[in-house]
């Protein structure tokens, strides 16, 4: 029987939300060269898959973080997922900007959190973890407790694992790098020869060059 990680990886591959281009790498915003790109936002365009993400994220939150009192989405990628999950769980919802708005109230957190609330952060993708943990910091500075984070996908970089440990944040994901590569190989999306290259990139993505 397949795990959730394998099932969701297969669904992402089916809608081509996972782009594996070992010989024609992408350039990330960080400047890193990558043979791998994950676009979880494509799930929003497929009603059944969108519902799958909502229900599985909600289930994980209730199983792993039953004391949750509010949901926070990380802008911009996880705003829709976070809002849908909060609606499913009948909980308050806020979203956290990457930087304060430059006009009006200049809010960093949009919505209302009451001091002392136990918050679960919803994220779409974890790479280095930097932007996700900035959202955690903003919520903590607002006087609330972040009891966990649920993301659709993680690359599982060592730098992210270390950052989450140091920040004291429990991360749970719907799928991950290993499951995606496994499913991609099983379905013929990539060849066996691609796997070694992908694994080499993942070990040191900052310095990898095709």
Tab-separated table of C-alpha atoms in Angstrom:
chain	number	residue	atom	x	y	z
A	1	UNK	CA	0.000	0.000	0.000
A	2	UNK	CA	1.374	3.389	-0.981
A	3	UNK	CA	2.075	6.096	1.589
A	4	UNK	CA	0.590	9.598	1.488
A	5	UNK	CA	3.984	10.881	0.324
A	6	UNK	CA	3.998	8.503	-2.658
A	7	UNK	CA	0.344	9.141	-3.534
A	8	UNK	CA	0.711	12.924	-3.517
A	9	UNK	CA	4.015	12.741	-5.400
A	10	UNK	CA	2.244	10.749	-8.110
A	11	UNK	CA	-0.553	13.318	-8.295
A	12	UNK	CA	1.936	16.178	-8.628
A	13	UNK	CA	3.777	14.339	-11.398
A	14	UNK	CA	0.505	13.624	-13.202
A	15	UNK	CA	-0.350	17.340	-13.512
A	16	UNK	CA	3.295	18.159	-14.296
A	17	UNK	CA	3.657	20.290	-11.165
A	18	UNK	CA	7.058	18.621	-10.761
A	19	UNK	CA	9.585	19.664	-13.379
A	20	UNK	CA	12.723	17.511	-13.586
A	21	UNK	CA	15.235	18.881	-16.083
A	22	UNK	CA	18.663	17.446	-15.233
A	23	UNK	CA	20.236	18.637	-18.496
A	24	UNK	CA	18.474	22.022	-18.650
A	25	UNK	CA	18.486	23.346	-15.069
A	26	UNK	CA	16.302	26.098	-13.643
A	27	UNK	CA	17.677	29.177	-11.896
A	28	UNK	CA	15.991	29.859	-8.550
A	29	UNK	CA	15.492	33.325	-7.050
A	30	UNK	CA	18.431	32.565	-4.745
A	31	UNK	CA	20.678	32.143	-7.795
A	32	UNK	CA	20.982	28.383	-7.239
A	33	UNK	CA	20.976	26.218	-10.337
A	34	UNK	CA	18.524	23.363	-10.012
A	35	UNK	CA	17.510	20.384	-12.162
A	36	UNK	CA	14.297	20.215	-10.147
A	37	UNK	CA	11.329	22.559	-9.759
A	38	UNK	CA	8.135	22.010	-7.791
A	39	UNK	CA	5.106	24.202	-8.532
A	40	UNK	CA	2.498	23.238	-5.923
A	41	UNK	CA	0.319	26.166	-6.934
A	42	UNK	CA	-0.781	24.198	-9.995
A	43	UNK	CA	-2.885	22.058	-7.647
A	44	UNK	CA	-5.264	25.012	-7.243
A	45	UNK	CA	-6.419	24.572	-10.851
A	46	UNK	CA	-7.539	20.956	-10.322
A	47	UNK	CA	-10.628	20.782	-8.051
A	48	UNK	CA	-10.152	17.149	-6.973
A	49	UNK	CA	-6.466	17.639	-6.201
A	50	UNK	CA	-7.122	20.977	-4.512
A	51	UNK	CA	-9.631	19.202	-2.279
A	52	UNK	CA	-7.139	16.391	-1.605
A	53	UNK	CA	-4.539	18.903	-0.380
A	54	UNK	CA	-7.117	20.644	1.804
A	55	UNK	CA	-8.421	17.447	3.425
A	56	UNK	CA	-5.016	15.808	3.954
A	57	UNK	CA	-3.549	19.001	5.430
A	58	UNK	CA	-6.560	19.365	7.732
A	59	UNK	CA	-6.299	15.702	8.773
A	60	UNK	CA	-2.603	16.025	9.602
A	61	UNK	CA	-3.236	19.157	11.652
A	62	UNK	CA	-5.969	17.494	13.714
A	63	UNK	CA	-3.877	14.348	14.237
A	64	UNK	CA	-0.543	16.013	15.008
A	65	UNK	CA	-1.582	19.389	16.429
A	66	UNK	CA	-5.032	18.893	18.003
A	67	UNK	CA	-4.648	21.975	20.252
A	68	UNK	CA	-4.604	24.312	17.229
A	69	UNK	CA	-6.593	27.534	17.628
A	70	UNK	CA	-5.726	29.351	14.384
A	71	UNK	CA	-4.218	28.742	10.952
A	72	UNK	CA	-1.631	31.017	9.332
A	73	UNK	CA	-0.728	30.876	5.640
A	74	UNK	CA	2.626	32.104	4.328
A	75	UNK	CA	2.266	34.657	1.521
A	76	UNK	CA	1.787	34.269	-1.256
A	77	UNK	CA	1.944	30.596	-2.173
A	78	UNK	CA	0.137	29.177	0.864
A	79	UNK	CA	-2.612	31.775	1.275
A	80	UNK	CA	-5.282	29.776	-0.630
A	81	UNK	CA	-4.340	26.429	0.934
A	82	UNK	CA	-4.256	27.938	4.403
A	83	UNK	CA	-7.623	29.631	3.951
A	84	UNK	CA	-9.242	26.419	2.686
A	85	UNK	CA	-7.834	24.409	5.598
A	86	UNK	CA	-8.969	27.020	8.143
A	87	UNK	CA	-12.449	26.888	6.594
A	88	UNK	CA	-12.491	23.082	6.755
A	89	UNK	CA	-11.507	23.186	10.445
A	90	UNK	CA	-13.714	26.206	11.258
A	91	UNK	CA	-10.716	28.088	12.654
A	92	UNK	CA	-9.540	31.708	12.398
A	93	UNK	CA	-7.175	32.419	9.487
A	94	UNK	CA	-4.403	34.948	8.951
A	95	UNK	CA	-1.626	35.232	6.435
A	96	UNK	CA	1.908	36.489	6.932
A	97	UNK	CA	3.551	38.772	4.399
A	98	UNK	CA	7.247	38.522	3.515
A	99	UNK	CA	7.577	42.174	4.555
A	100	UNK	CA	5.182	44.781	5.979
A	101	UNK	CA	2.817	46.492	3.558
A	102	UNK	CA	4.251	49.858	2.477
A	103	UNK	CA	0.961	51.731	2.847
A	104	UNK	CA	-2.184	51.803	4.959
A	105	UNK	CA	-1.753	49.959	8.254
A	106	UNK	CA	1.634	48.546	7.163
A	107	UNK	CA	0.619	45.119	8.440
A	108	UNK	CA	2.964	42.130	8.391
A	109	UNK	CA	0.215	39.783	9.549
A	110	UNK	CA	-3.131	40.192	7.782
A	111	UNK	CA	-6.071	39.154	9.921
A	112	UNK	CA	-6.388	38.935	13.680
A	113	UNK	CA	-4.525	36.747	16.147
A	114	UNK	CA	-5.236	37.015	19.855
A	115	UNK	CA	-2.188	36.827	22.157
A	116	UNK	CA	-1.584	33.310	23.435
A	117	UNK	CA	-3.246	31.545	20.497
A	118	UNK	CA	-1.780	28.192	19.398
A	119	UNK	CA	-1.092	28.541	15.663
A	120	UNK	CA	-0.288	26.036	12.914
A	121	UNK	CA	1.458	27.535	9.886
A	122	UNK	CA	0.516	26.228	6.425
A	123	UNK	CA	3.210	26.471	3.731
A	124	UNK	CA	3.320	25.273	0.138
A	125	UNK	CA	7.023	24.488	-0.255
A	126	UNK	CA	10.137	24.299	1.916
A	127	UNK	CA	13.526	24.917	0.332
A	128	UNK	CA	15.999	26.537	2.754
A	129	UNK	CA	13.200	27.290	5.228
A	130	UNK	CA	14.129	30.968	5.500
A	131	UNK	CA	10.847	32.589	4.452
A	132	UNK	CA	8.781	30.018	6.341
A	133	UNK	CA	10.625	30.638	9.588
A	134	UNK	CA	10.354	34.421	9.162
A	135	UNK	CA	6.589	33.886	9.247
A	136	UNK	CA	6.988	31.847	12.443
A	137	UNK	CA	9.030	34.660	14.001
A	138	UNK	CA	6.363	37.235	13.089
A	139	UNK	CA	3.645	35.133	14.720
A	140	UNK	CA	5.723	34.637	17.865
A	141	UNK	CA	6.420	38.379	18.069
A	142	UNK	CA	2.646	38.819	17.949
A	143	UNK	CA	2.440	36.945	21.255
A	144	UNK	CA	1.265	33.613	19.859
A	145	UNK	CA	2.652	30.072	20.019
A	146	UNK	CA	3.532	28.243	16.801
A	147	UNK	CA	2.851	24.587	17.572
A	148	UNK	CA	3.754	23.266	14.108
A	149	UNK	CA	3.945	23.743	10.368
A	150	UNK	CA	2.393	21.649	7.591
A	151	UNK	CA	3.768	22.051	4.062
A	152	UNK	CA	2.842	20.399	0.787
A	153	UNK	CA	6.433	19.631	-0.182
A	154	UNK	CA	10.005	19.790	1.119
A	155	UNK	CA	13.304	19.353	-0.684
A	156	UNK	CA	14.701	18.069	2.622
A	157	UNK	CA	17.880	20.132	2.465
A	158	UNK	CA	20.152	19.764	5.497
A	159	UNK	CA	20.226	23.550	5.907
A	160	UNK	CA	16.413	23.583	6.272
A	161	UNK	CA	16.362	20.658	8.706
A	162	UNK	CA	18.925	22.484	10.869
A	163	UNK	CA	17.004	25.775	10.719
A	164	UNK	CA	13.734	24.139	11.800
A	165	UNK	CA	15.460	22.297	14.664
A	166	UNK	CA	17.093	25.490	15.895
A	167	UNK	CA	13.803	27.397	15.651
A	168	UNK	CA	11.989	24.656	17.566
A	169	UNK	CA	9.375	24.158	14.854
A	170	UNK	CA	7.852	20.740	14.132
A	171	UNK	CA	7.472	20.345	10.339
A	172	UNK	CA	5.179	17.795	8.669
A	173	UNK	CA	4.851	17.556	4.875
A	174	UNK	CA	2.464	15.864	2.453
A	175	UNK	CA	5.343	14.720	0.285
A	176	UNK	CA	9.081	15.166	-0.172
A	177	UNK	CA	12.058	14.889	-2.495
A	178	UNK	CA	12.626	11.161	-1.961
A	179	UNK	CA	9.016	10.241	-2.712
A	180	UNK	CA	8.932	12.395	-5.846
A	181	UNK	CA	12.151	10.909	-7.244
A	182	UNK	CA	10.950	7.378	-6.408
A	183	UNK	CA	7.598	7.909	-8.159
A	184	UNK	CA	9.206	9.712	-11.091
A	185	UNK	CA	11.519	6.753	-11.650
A	186	UNK	CA	8.740	4.172	-11.214
A	187	UNK	CA	6.524	5.902	-13.775
A	188	UNK	CA	9.264	6.572	-16.321
A	189	UNK	CA	9.183	10.332	-15.741
A	190	UNK	CA	12.975	10.172	-15.293
A	191	UNK	CA	15.648	7.576	-16.042
A	192	UNK	CA	17.862	5.704	-13.586
A	193	UNK	CA	20.817	7.748	-14.845
A	194	UNK	CA	19.058	10.965	-13.761
A	195	UNK	CA	18.797	9.894	-10.133
A	196	UNK	CA	22.533	10.095	-9.408
A	197	UNK	CA	22.660	13.620	-10.829
A	198	UNK	CA	19.611	14.706	-8.817
A	199	UNK	CA	21.078	13.295	-5.602
A	200	UNK	CA	24.411	15.046	-6.237
A	201	UNK	CA	22.561	18.340	-6.659
A	202	UNK	CA	20.583	17.855	-3.458
A	203	UNK	CA	23.734	17.262	-1.392
A	204	UNK	CA	25.141	20.703	-2.276
A	205	UNK	CA	22.580	22.766	-4.210
A	206	UNK	CA	24.352	26.089	-3.617
A	207	UNK	CA	27.422	24.980	-5.573
A	208	UNK	CA	25.928	22.537	-8.050
A	209	UNK	CA	26.385	23.222	-11.754
A	210	UNK	CA	25.210	21.041	-14.604
